[in-house]
Amino acid sequence: MKQLMMIGFGAMGREVASLLPDELVLKWLLVSPARVDEVQAELGPSVRVLSHIDECDQAPDLVVECAGQGAVREHGARVLTKGWTLGLISVGALADDELLQSLRIAAQQGGGRILALAGAIAGVDGLAAAREGGLESVVYSGRKSPQSWRGSPAEALIDLDAVTEPTVFFRGSAREAALRFPANANVAATVALAGLGMDNTRVELTVDPASSSNKHSILAQGRFGELSIELSGQPLASNPKTSTLAALSVVRACRHCTDTVLI
């Protein structure tokens, strides 16, 4: 039986925990110190709830982050220094060059690996393949309801209560999007890492009052041809800012940890 450490236990963490493959057991859960007793009481003795990486005296087969970009900054380097594999869902954190460099150094020193998970989008495998032989342009577009943008910097760019039709409120690079919208633009960073990089991937973010789903699209062109992907994903009922598919991509990484045939 393989063992999992999870960082974070909000809406996404609960979804992932409920769908783990039988061959992988949640052994350690990392939360803030203020939540340790509460979460430990909820989960019981089968899971050890921690507030610091160093409290784990064994080696997890996989560590998955489900807690946001702040958790990547706080715990990522320590996980990698220990030689563990870290699956990141908050890929937007890697738009910070200083953080990315520190994680690379930690991985090189400790022997750990970073897995940037696909999250709420499909097609990153094709995009990464196209990059190997002449990828020329990549545009990512994200469209969400006003509710999904609440609590984000979008509120300073557009009046979410007054929007009556689909409205683009941000155009820029994937790096700008990931740094300005840390809870909403992880997909932009994932697309960038798979393709042309943070500064050469163009991003458009839209608020759509008629939308009941989170809509993502990728348009890429190059020597390989043209790739066009559109995905309409449902948010988790418990958190409209979190895509159900993003949680499922974490589950997929957990299944890869146990399967012998990987796709």
PDB file of C-alpha atoms in Angstrom:
ATOM      1  CA  MET A   1       0.000   0.000   0.000  1.00  0.00           C
ATOM      2  CA  LYS A   2       1.473   3.355  -1.064  1.00  0.00           C
ATOM      3  CA  GLN A   3       1.208   6.434   1.124  1.00  0.00           C
ATOM      4  CA  LEU A   4       0.137   9.984   0.273  1.00  0.00           C
ATOM      5  CA  MET A   5       0.793  13.328   1.901  1.00  0.00           C
ATOM      6  CA  MET A   6      -1.656  16.096   1.057  1.00  0.00           C
ATOM      7  CA  ILE A   7      -1.054  19.799   1.655  1.00  0.00           C
ATOM      8  CA  GLY A   8      -4.365  21.571   2.321  1.00  0.00           C
ATOM      9  CA  PHE A   9      -7.812  20.319   3.208  1.00  0.00           C
ATOM     10  CA  GLY A  10     -10.330  22.720   1.742  1.00  0.00           C
ATOM     11  CA  ALA A  11     -12.895  22.004  -0.970  1.00  0.00           C
ATOM     12  CA  MET A  12     -10.355  20.500  -3.342  1.00  0.00           C
ATOM     13  CA  GLY A  13      -8.564  18.471  -0.691  1.00  0.00           C
ATOM     14  CA  ARG A  14     -11.807  16.918   0.476  1.00  0.00           C
ATOM     15  CA  GLU A  15     -12.770  16.025  -3.094  1.00  0.00           C
ATOM     16  CA  VAL A  16      -9.414  14.396  -3.725  1.00  0.00           C
ATOM     17  CA  ALA A  17      -9.480  12.465  -0.446  1.00  0.00           C
ATOM     18  CA  SER A  18     -12.902  11.043  -1.298  1.00  0.00           C
ATOM     19  CA  LEU A  19     -11.696   9.687  -4.682  1.00  0.00           C
ATOM     20  CA  LEU A  20      -8.281   8.206  -3.917  1.00  0.00           C
ATOM     21  CA  PRO A  21      -7.494   4.851  -5.556  1.00  0.00           C
ATOM     22  CA  ASP A  22      -7.666   1.850  -3.255  1.00  0.00           C
ATOM     23  CA  GLU A  23      -3.919   1.273  -3.540  1.00  0.00           C
ATOM     24  CA  LEU A  24      -3.049   4.701  -2.096  1.00  0.00           C
ATOM     25  CA  VAL A  25      -3.802   5.729   1.475  1.00  0.00           C
ATOM     26  CA  LEU A  26      -3.851   9.283   2.809  1.00  0.00           C
ATOM     27  CA  LYS A  27      -1.302   9.032   5.639  1.00  0.00           C
ATOM     28  CA  TRP A  28      -0.312  12.659   6.308  1.00  0.00           C
ATOM     29  CA  LEU A  29      -2.226  15.913   5.932  1.00  0.00           C
ATOM     30  CA  LEU A  30      -0.561  19.309   6.256  1.00  0.00           C
ATOM     31  CA  VAL A  31      -2.685  22.266   7.401  1.00  0.00           C
ATOM     32  CA  SER A  32      -2.092  25.528   9.266  1.00  0.00           C
ATOM     33  CA  PRO A  33      -1.293  25.183  12.981  1.00  0.00           C
ATOM     34  CA  ALA A  34      -4.672  26.684  13.904  1.00  0.00           C
ATOM     35  CA  ARG A  35      -6.526  23.887  12.084  1.00  0.00           C
ATOM     36  CA  VAL A  36      -4.574  20.837  13.253  1.00  0.00           C
ATOM     37  CA  ASP A  37      -6.824  19.837  16.169  1.00  0.00           C
ATOM     38  CA  GLU A  38     -10.031  20.471  14.241  1.00  0.00           C
ATOM     39  CA  VAL A  39      -8.972  18.446  11.188  1.00  0.00           C
ATOM     40  CA  GLN A  40      -7.439  15.668  13.295  1.00  0.00           C
ATOM     41  CA  ALA A  41     -10.757  15.258  15.125  1.00  0.00           C
ATOM     42  CA  GLU A  42     -12.590  15.139  11.793  1.00  0.00           C
ATOM     43  CA  LEU A  43     -10.340  12.519  10.181  1.00  0.00           C
ATOM     44  CA  GLY A  44      -9.515  10.330  13.169  1.00  0.00           C
ATOM     45  CA  PRO A  45      -6.310   8.431  13.961  1.00  0.00           C
ATOM     46  CA  SER A  46      -5.770   6.878  10.515  1.00  0.00           C
ATOM     47  CA  VAL A  47      -4.434  10.202   9.174  1.00  0.00           C
ATOM     48  CA  ARG A  48      -1.704  12.164  10.925  1.00  0.00           C
ATOM     49  CA  VAL A  49      -2.448  15.883  10.700  1.00  0.00           C
ATOM     50  CA  LEU A  50       0.681  18.065  10.665  1.00  0.00           C
ATOM     51  CA  SER A  51       1.550  21.748  10.523  1.00  0.00           C
ATOM     52  CA  HIS A  52       5.141  21.368   9.265  1.00  0.00           C
ATOM     53  CA  ILE A  53       6.825  19.079   6.760  1.00  0.00           C
ATOM     54  CA  ASP A  54       9.534  18.058   9.226  1.00  0.00           C
ATOM     55  CA  GLU A  55       6.935  16.423  11.496  1.00  0.00           C
ATOM     56  CA  CYS A  56       6.762  13.585   8.953  1.00  0.00           C
ATOM     57  CA  ASP A  57       9.477  11.041   9.758  1.00  0.00           C
ATOM     58  CA  GLN A  58       8.804   8.748   6.773  1.00  0.00           C
ATOM     59  CA  ALA A  59       8.896   9.212   2.992  1.00  0.00           C
ATOM     60  CA  PRO A  60       5.529   9.597   1.234  1.00  0.00           C
ATOM     61  CA  ASP A  61       5.256   8.003  -2.195  1.00  0.00           C
ATOM     62  CA  LEU A  62       3.680  11.258  -3.375  1.00  0.00           C
ATOM     63  CA  VAL A  63       2.954  14.721  -1.973  1.00  0.00           C
ATOM     64  CA  VAL A  64       0.109  16.707  -3.549  1.00  0.00           C
ATOM     65  CA  GLU A  65      -0.549  20.389  -2.977  1.00  0.00           C
ATOM     66  CA  CYS A  66      -4.193  21.492  -2.811  1.00  0.00           C
ATOM     67  CA  ALA A  67      -3.785  24.675  -0.797  1.00  0.00           C
ATOM     68  CA  GLY A  68      -2.916  27.585  -3.099  1.00  0.00           C
ATOM     69  CA  GLN A  69       0.206  29.433  -4.148  1.00  0.00           C
ATOM     70  CA  GLY A  70       1.075  30.446  -0.587  1.00  0.00           C
ATOM     71  CA  ALA A  71       1.476  26.787   0.354  1.00  0.00           C
ATOM     72  CA  VAL A  72       3.899  26.262  -2.538  1.00  0.00           C
ATOM     73  CA  ARG A  73       6.055  29.093  -1.213  1.00  0.00           C
ATOM     74  CA  GLU A  74       5.863  27.865   2.365  1.00  0.00           C
ATOM     75  CA  HIS A  75       6.390  24.139   1.921  1.00  0.00           C
ATOM     76  CA  GLY A  76       7.556  23.386  -1.633  1.00  0.00           C
ATOM     77  CA  ALA A  77      11.310  23.689  -1.171  1.00  0.00           C
ATOM     78  CA  ARG A  78      11.281  21.601   2.002  1.00  0.00           C
ATOM     79  CA  VAL A  79       9.383  18.788   0.284  1.00  0.00           C
ATOM     80  CA  LEU A  80      11.862  18.745  -2.594  1.00  0.00           C
ATOM     81  CA  THR A  81      14.914  18.935  -0.337  1.00  0.00           C
ATOM     82  CA  LYS A  82      13.735  15.690   1.262  1.00  0.00           C
ATOM     83  CA  GLY A  83      13.763  14.019  -2.151  1.00  0.00           C
ATOM     84  CA  TRP A  84       9.998  13.631  -2.408  1.00  0.00           C
ATOM     85  CA  THR A  85       7.819  14.086  -5.501  1.00  0.00           C
ATOM     86  CA  LEU A  86       5.555  17.140  -5.290  1.00  0.00           C
ATOM     87  CA  GLY A  87       2.417  17.386  -7.424  1.00  0.00           C
ATOM     88  CA  LEU A  88       1.439  21.042  -7.832  1.00  0.00           C
ATOM     89  CA  ILE A  89      -2.070  22.195  -8.673  1.00  0.00           C
ATOM     90  CA  SER A  90      -1.234  25.854  -7.913  1.00  0.00           C
ATOM     91  CA  VAL A  91       1.046  26.043 -10.950  1.00  0.00           C
ATOM     92  CA  GLY A  92       0.693  29.826 -11.088  1.00  0.00           C
ATOM     93  CA  ALA A  93       3.196  30.036  -8.243  1.00  0.00           C
ATOM     94  CA  LEU A  94       5.895  29.115 -10.764  1.00  0.00           C
ATOM     95  CA  ALA A  95       5.369  32.451 -12.524  1.00  0.00           C
ATOM     96  CA  ASP A  96       7.524  33.890  -9.741  1.00  0.00           C
ATOM     97  CA  ASP A  97      11.024  33.378 -11.146  1.00  0.00           C
ATOM     98  CA  GLU A  98      12.690  33.668  -7.735  1.00  0.00           C
ATOM     99  CA  LEU A  99      10.433  30.981  -6.284  1.00  0.00           C
ATOM    100  CA  LEU A 100      10.878  28.717  -9.304  1.00  0.00           C
ATOM    101  CA  GLN A 101      14.650  28.987  -9.033  1.00  0.00           C
ATOM    102  CA  SER A 102      14.576  28.154  -5.308  1.00  0.00           C
ATOM    103  CA  LEU A 103      12.423  25.093  -6.019  1.00  0.00           C
ATOM    104  CA  ARG A 104      14.772  23.953  -8.784  1.00  0.00           C
ATOM    105  CA  ILE A 105      17.756  24.256  -6.448  1.00  0.00           C
ATOM    106  CA  ALA A 106      15.946  22.354  -3.695  1.00  0.00           C
ATOM    107  CA  ALA A 107      15.011  19.591  -6.155  1.00  0.00           C
ATOM    108  CA  GLN A 108      18.574  19.333  -7.450  1.00  0.00           C
ATOM    109  CA  GLN A 109      20.031  19.211  -3.946  1.00  0.00           C
ATOM    110  CA  GLY A 110      17.544  16.759  -2.496  1.00  0.00           C
ATOM    111  CA  GLY A 111      16.591  14.692  -5.529  1.00  0.00           C
ATOM    112  CA  GLY A 112      12.914  15.640  -5.476  1.00  0.00           C
ATOM    113  CA  ARG A 113      10.710  16.263  -8.508  1.00  0.00           C
ATOM    114  CA  ILE A 114       7.966  18.749  -9.324  1.00  0.00           C
ATOM    115  CA  LEU A 115       4.903  17.520 -11.226  1.00  0.00           C
ATOM    116  CA  ALA A 116       2.941  20.451 -12.668  1.00  0.00           C
ATOM    117  CA  LEU A 117      -0.580  19.019 -12.862  1.00  0.00           C
ATOM    118  CA  ALA A 118      -2.879  19.829 -15.777  1.00  0.00           C
ATOM    119  CA  GLY A 119      -5.568  21.205 -13.509  1.00  0.00           C
ATOM    120  CA  ALA A 120      -8.727  22.591 -15.085  1.00  0.00           C
ATOM    121  CA  ILE A 121      -7.631  22.296 -18.729  1.00  0.00           C
ATOM    122  CA  ALA A 122      -7.139  19.517 -21.275  1.00  0.00           C
ATOM    123  CA  GLY A 123      -4.653  19.257 -24.120  1.00  0.00           C
ATOM    124  CA  VAL A 124      -1.405  20.154 -22.355  1.00  0.00           C
ATOM    125  CA  ASP A 125       0.110  16.895 -23.620  1.00  0.00           C
ATOM    126  CA  GLY A 126      -0.446  17.941 -27.246  1.00  0.00           C
ATOM    127  CA  LEU A 127       0.799  21.443 -26.521  1.00  0.00           C
ATOM    128  CA  ALA A 128       3.981  20.120 -24.931  1.00  0.00           C
ATOM    129  CA  ALA A 129       4.566  17.818 -27.891  1.00  0.00           C
ATOM    130  CA  ALA A 130       4.081  20.709 -30.343  1.00  0.00           C
ATOM    131  CA  ARG A 131       6.686  22.736 -28.451  1.00  0.00           C
ATOM    132  CA  GLU A 132       9.324  20.185 -29.404  1.00  0.00           C
ATOM    133  CA  GLY A 133       9.184  21.130 -33.080  1.00  0.00           C
ATOM    134  CA  GLY A 134       8.104  24.635 -33.974  1.00  0.00           C
ATOM    135  CA  LEU A 135       5.355  26.044 -31.746  1.00  0.00           C
ATOM    136  CA  GLU A 136       4.750  29.631 -32.851  1.00  0.00           C
ATOM    137  CA  SER A 137       1.817  31.088 -30.904  1.00  0.00           C
ATOM    138  CA  VAL A 138      -0.393  30.178 -27.942  1.00  0.00           C
ATOM    139  CA  VAL A 139      -3.435  32.075 -26.665  1.00  0.00           C
ATOM    140  CA  TYR A 140      -5.316  30.998 -23.547  1.00  0.00           C
ATOM    141  CA  SER A 141      -8.772  32.400 -22.759  1.00  0.00           C
ATOM    142  CA  GLY A 142     -10.609  31.956 -19.473  1.00  0.00           C
ATOM    143  CA  ARG A 143     -14.288  32.831 -18.975  1.00  0.00           C
ATOM    144  CA  LYS A 144     -16.090  32.624 -15.616  1.00  0.00           C
ATOM    145  CA  SER A 145     -19.205  33.949 -13.919  1.00  0.00           C
ATOM    146  CA  PRO A 146     -19.067  37.071 -11.727  1.00  0.00           C
ATOM    147  CA  GLN A 147     -19.356  34.840  -8.650  1.00  0.00           C
ATOM    148  CA  SER A 148     -16.227  32.935  -9.639  1.00  0.00           C
ATOM    149  CA  TRP A 149     -14.257  36.194  -9.926  1.00  0.00           C
ATOM    150  CA  ARG A 150     -15.391  37.627  -6.579  1.00  0.00           C
ATOM    151  CA  GLY A 151     -12.659  38.065  -4.024  1.00  0.00           C
ATOM    152  CA  SER A 152     -10.045  38.379  -6.773  1.00  0.00           C
ATOM    153  CA  PRO A 153      -8.261  41.434  -8.261  1.00  0.00           C
ATOM    154  CA  ALA A 154     -10.907  41.373 -11.000  1.00  0.00           C
ATOM    155  CA  GLU A 155     -13.073  43.401  -8.632  1.00  0.00           C
ATOM    156  CA  ALA A 156     -10.673  46.330  -9.047  1.00  0.00           C
ATOM    157  CA  LEU A 157     -10.808  46.114 -12.852  1.00  0.00           C
ATOM    158  CA  ILE A 158     -14.519  45.714 -13.478  1.00  0.00           C
ATOM    159  CA  ASP A 159     -17.806  46.159 -11.604  1.00  0.00           C
ATOM    160  CA  LEU A 160     -18.938  42.550 -11.291  1.00  0.00           C
ATOM    161  CA  ASP A 161     -22.424  43.604 -10.175  1.00  0.00           C
ATOM    162  CA  ALA A 162     -22.979  45.774 -13.256  1.00  0.00           C
ATOM    163  CA  VAL A 163     -21.809  43.385 -15.979  1.00  0.00           C
ATOM    164  CA  THR A 164     -24.620  42.505 -18.390  1.00  0.00           C
ATOM    165  CA  GLU A 165     -22.679  40.774 -21.181  1.00  0.00           C
ATOM    166  CA  PRO A 166     -19.388  38.886 -21.604  1.00  0.00           C
ATOM    167  CA  THR A 167     -16.586  41.374 -20.954  1.00  0.00           C
ATOM    168  CA  VAL A 168     -12.821  40.949 -21.247  1.00  0.00           C
ATOM    169  CA  PHE A 169     -11.187  42.672 -18.259  1.00  0.00           C
ATOM    170  CA  PHE A 170      -7.597  41.453 -18.664  1.00  0.00           C
ATOM    171  CA  ARG A 171      -5.222  40.966 -21.577  1.00  0.00           C
ATOM    172  CA  GLY A 172      -1.582  40.212 -21.011  1.00  0.00           C
ATOM    173  CA  SER A 173       1.026  37.516 -20.578  1.00  0.00           C
ATOM    174  CA  ALA A 174       0.578  34.286 -18.658  1.00  0.00           C
ATOM    175  CA  ARG A 175       3.084  35.558 -16.112  1.00  0.00           C
ATOM    176  CA  GLU A 176       1.048  38.699 -15.478  1.00  0.00           C
ATOM    177  CA  ALA A 177      -2.176  36.696 -15.221  1.00  0.00           C
ATOM    178  CA  ALA A 178      -0.757  34.123 -12.811  1.00  0.00           C
ATOM    179  CA  LEU A 179       0.786  36.747 -10.529  1.00  0.00           C
ATOM    180  CA  ARG A 180      -2.232  39.078 -10.530  1.00  0.00           C
ATOM    181  CA  PHE A 181      -4.886  36.380 -10.172  1.00  0.00           C
ATOM    182  CA  PRO A 182      -3.253  33.704  -7.987  1.00  0.00           C
ATOM    183  CA  ALA A 183      -6.522  31.894  -7.181  1.00  0.00           C
ATOM    184  CA  ASN A 184      -7.978  32.046 -10.691  1.00  0.00           C
ATOM    185  CA  ALA A 185      -5.252  31.820 -13.336  1.00  0.00           C
ATOM    186  CA  ASN A 186      -3.304  28.662 -12.558  1.00  0.00           C
ATOM    187  CA  VAL A 187      -4.478  27.287 -15.908  1.00  0.00           C
ATOM    188  CA  ALA A 188      -2.739  30.146 -17.717  1.00  0.00           C
ATOM    189  CA  ALA A 189       0.538  29.193 -16.041  1.00  0.00           C
ATOM    190  CA  THR A 190       0.077  25.505 -16.862  1.00  0.00           C
ATOM    191  CA  VAL A 191      -0.528  26.298 -20.526  1.00  0.00           C
ATOM    192  CA  ALA A 192       2.550  28.518 -20.517  1.00  0.00           C
ATOM    193  CA  LEU A 193       4.796  25.867 -18.976  1.00  0.00           C
ATOM    194  CA  ALA A 194       3.620  23.317 -21.525  1.00  0.00           C
ATOM    195  CA  GLY A 195       4.091  25.682 -24.440  1.00  0.00           C
ATOM    196  CA  LEU A 196       5.902  28.949 -25.112  1.00  0.00           C
ATOM    197  CA  GLY A 197       6.654  30.043 -21.558  1.00  0.00           C
ATOM    198  CA  MET A 198       5.238  32.640 -19.199  1.00  0.00           C
ATOM    199  CA  ASP A 199       6.097  35.735 -21.208  1.00  0.00           C
ATOM    200  CA  ASN A 200       5.211  34.519 -24.709  1.00  0.00           C
ATOM    201  CA  THR A 201       1.810  32.992 -23.898  1.00  0.00           C
ATOM    202  CA  ARG A 202      -1.047  35.450 -24.349  1.00  0.00           C
ATOM    203  CA  VAL A 203      -3.991  35.435 -21.945  1.00  0.00           C
ATOM    204  CA  GLU A 204      -7.500  36.877 -22.012  1.00  0.00           C
ATOM    205  CA  LEU A 205      -9.767  36.755 -18.946  1.00  0.00           C
ATOM    206  CA  THR A 206     -13.502  37.347 -19.267  1.00  0.00           C
ATOM    207  CA  VAL A 207     -16.440  37.722 -16.905  1.00  0.00           C
ATOM    208  CA  ASP A 208     -19.706  36.331 -18.288  1.00  0.00           C
ATOM    209  CA  PRO A 209     -22.916  36.909 -16.282  1.00  0.00           C
ATOM    210  CA  ALA A 210     -24.734  34.230 -18.304  1.00  0.00           C
ATOM    211  CA  SER A 211     -22.181  31.529 -17.577  1.00  0.00           C
ATOM    212  CA  SER A 212     -22.817  28.752 -15.070  1.00  0.00           C
ATOM    213  CA  SER A 213     -19.501  27.019 -15.793  1.00  0.00           C
ATOM    214  CA  ASN A 214     -15.808  27.860 -16.041  1.00  0.00           C
ATOM    215  CA  LYS A 215     -14.825  28.001 -19.712  1.00  0.00           C
ATOM    216  CA  HIS A 216     -11.270  27.556 -20.943  1.00  0.00           C
ATOM    217  CA  SER A 217      -9.859  27.613 -24.447  1.00  0.00           C
ATOM    218  CA  ILE A 218      -6.439  27.191 -26.021  1.00  0.00           C
ATOM    219  CA  LEU A 219      -5.511  28.196 -29.554  1.00  0.00           C
ATOM    220  CA  ALA A 220      -2.009  27.184 -30.649  1.00  0.00           C
ATOM    221  CA  GLN A 221      -0.296  27.308 -34.046  1.00  0.00           C
ATOM    222  CA  GLY A 222       3.028  26.103 -35.376  1.00  0.00           C
ATOM    223  CA  ARG A 223       4.803  23.715 -37.703  1.00  0.00           C
ATOM    224  CA  PHE A 224       2.704  20.845 -36.312  1.00  0.00           C
ATOM    225  CA  GLY A 225      -0.521  22.517 -37.485  1.00  0.00           C
ATOM    226  CA  GLU A 226      -3.218  24.124 -35.355  1.00  0.00           C
ATOM    227  CA  LEU A 227      -4.589  23.077 -31.984  1.00  0.00           C
ATOM    228  CA  SER A 228      -7.923  24.392 -30.728  1.00  0.00           C
ATOM    229  CA  ILE A 229      -9.396  23.193 -27.453  1.00  0.00           C
ATOM    230  CA  GLU A 230     -12.492  24.389 -25.623  1.00  0.00           C
ATOM    231  CA  LEU A 231     -13.559  23.069 -22.254  1.00  0.00           C
ATOM    232  CA  SER A 232     -16.585  23.979 -20.157  1.00  0.00           C
ATOM    233  CA  GLY A 233     -15.979  22.813 -16.603  1.00  0.00           C
ATOM    234  CA  GLN A 234     -18.209  22.813 -13.563  1.00  0.00           C
ATOM    235  CA  PRO A 235     -16.859  24.378 -10.371  1.00  0.00           C
ATOM    236  CA  LEU A 236     -16.987  22.474  -7.108  1.00  0.00           C
ATOM    237  CA  ALA A 237     -20.281  23.126  -5.357  1.00  0.00           C
ATOM    238  CA  SER A 238     -18.437  23.985  -2.151  1.00  0.00           C
ATOM    239  CA  ASN A 239     -16.138  26.545  -3.828  1.00  0.00           C
ATOM    240  CA  PRO A 240     -17.042  28.315  -7.112  1.00  0.00           C
ATOM    241  CA  LYS A 241     -13.410  29.387  -7.598  1.00  0.00           C
ATOM    242  CA  THR A 242     -12.253  25.746  -7.821  1.00  0.00           C
ATOM    243  CA  SER A 243     -12.764  23.599 -10.899  1.00  0.00           C
ATOM    244  CA  THR A 244     -13.976  20.041 -10.439  1.00  0.00           C
ATOM    245  CA  LEU A 245     -11.584  18.935 -13.195  1.00  0.00           C
ATOM    246  CA  ALA A 246      -8.668  20.509 -11.319  1.00  0.00           C
ATOM    247  CA  ALA A 247      -9.445  18.309  -8.324  1.00  0.00           C
ATOM    248  CA  LEU A 248      -9.774  15.302 -10.607  1.00  0.00           C
ATOM    249  CA  SER A 249      -6.364  16.021 -12.123  1.00  0.00           C
ATOM    250  CA  VAL A 250      -4.900  15.617  -8.622  1.00  0.00           C
ATOM    251  CA  VAL A 251      -6.724  12.292  -8.325  1.00  0.00           C
ATOM    252  CA  ARG A 252      -5.221  11.257 -11.673  1.00  0.00           C
ATOM    253  CA  ALA A 253      -1.724  12.017 -10.358  1.00  0.00           C
ATOM    254  CA  CYS A 254      -2.502   9.857  -7.330  1.00  0.00           C
ATOM    255  CA  ARG A 255      -3.600   7.021  -9.611  1.00  0.00           C
ATOM    256  CA  HIS A 256      -0.367   7.361 -11.626  1.00  0.00           C
ATOM    257  CA  CYS A 257       1.467   6.776  -8.374  1.00  0.00           C
ATOM    258  CA  THR A 258      -0.017   3.279  -8.188  1.00  0.00           C
ATOM    259  CA  ASP A 259      -0.640   2.182 -11.800  1.00  0.00           C
ATOM    260  CA  THR A 260       1.859   0.270 -13.926  1.00  0.00           C
ATOM    261  CA  VAL A 261       0.506   1.572 -17.264  1.00  0.00           C
ATOM    262  CA  LEU A 262       0.484   5.364 -17.523  1.00  0.00           C
ATOM    263  CA  ILE A 263      -1.384   7.480 -20.077  1.00  0.00           C
TER     264      ILE A 263
END
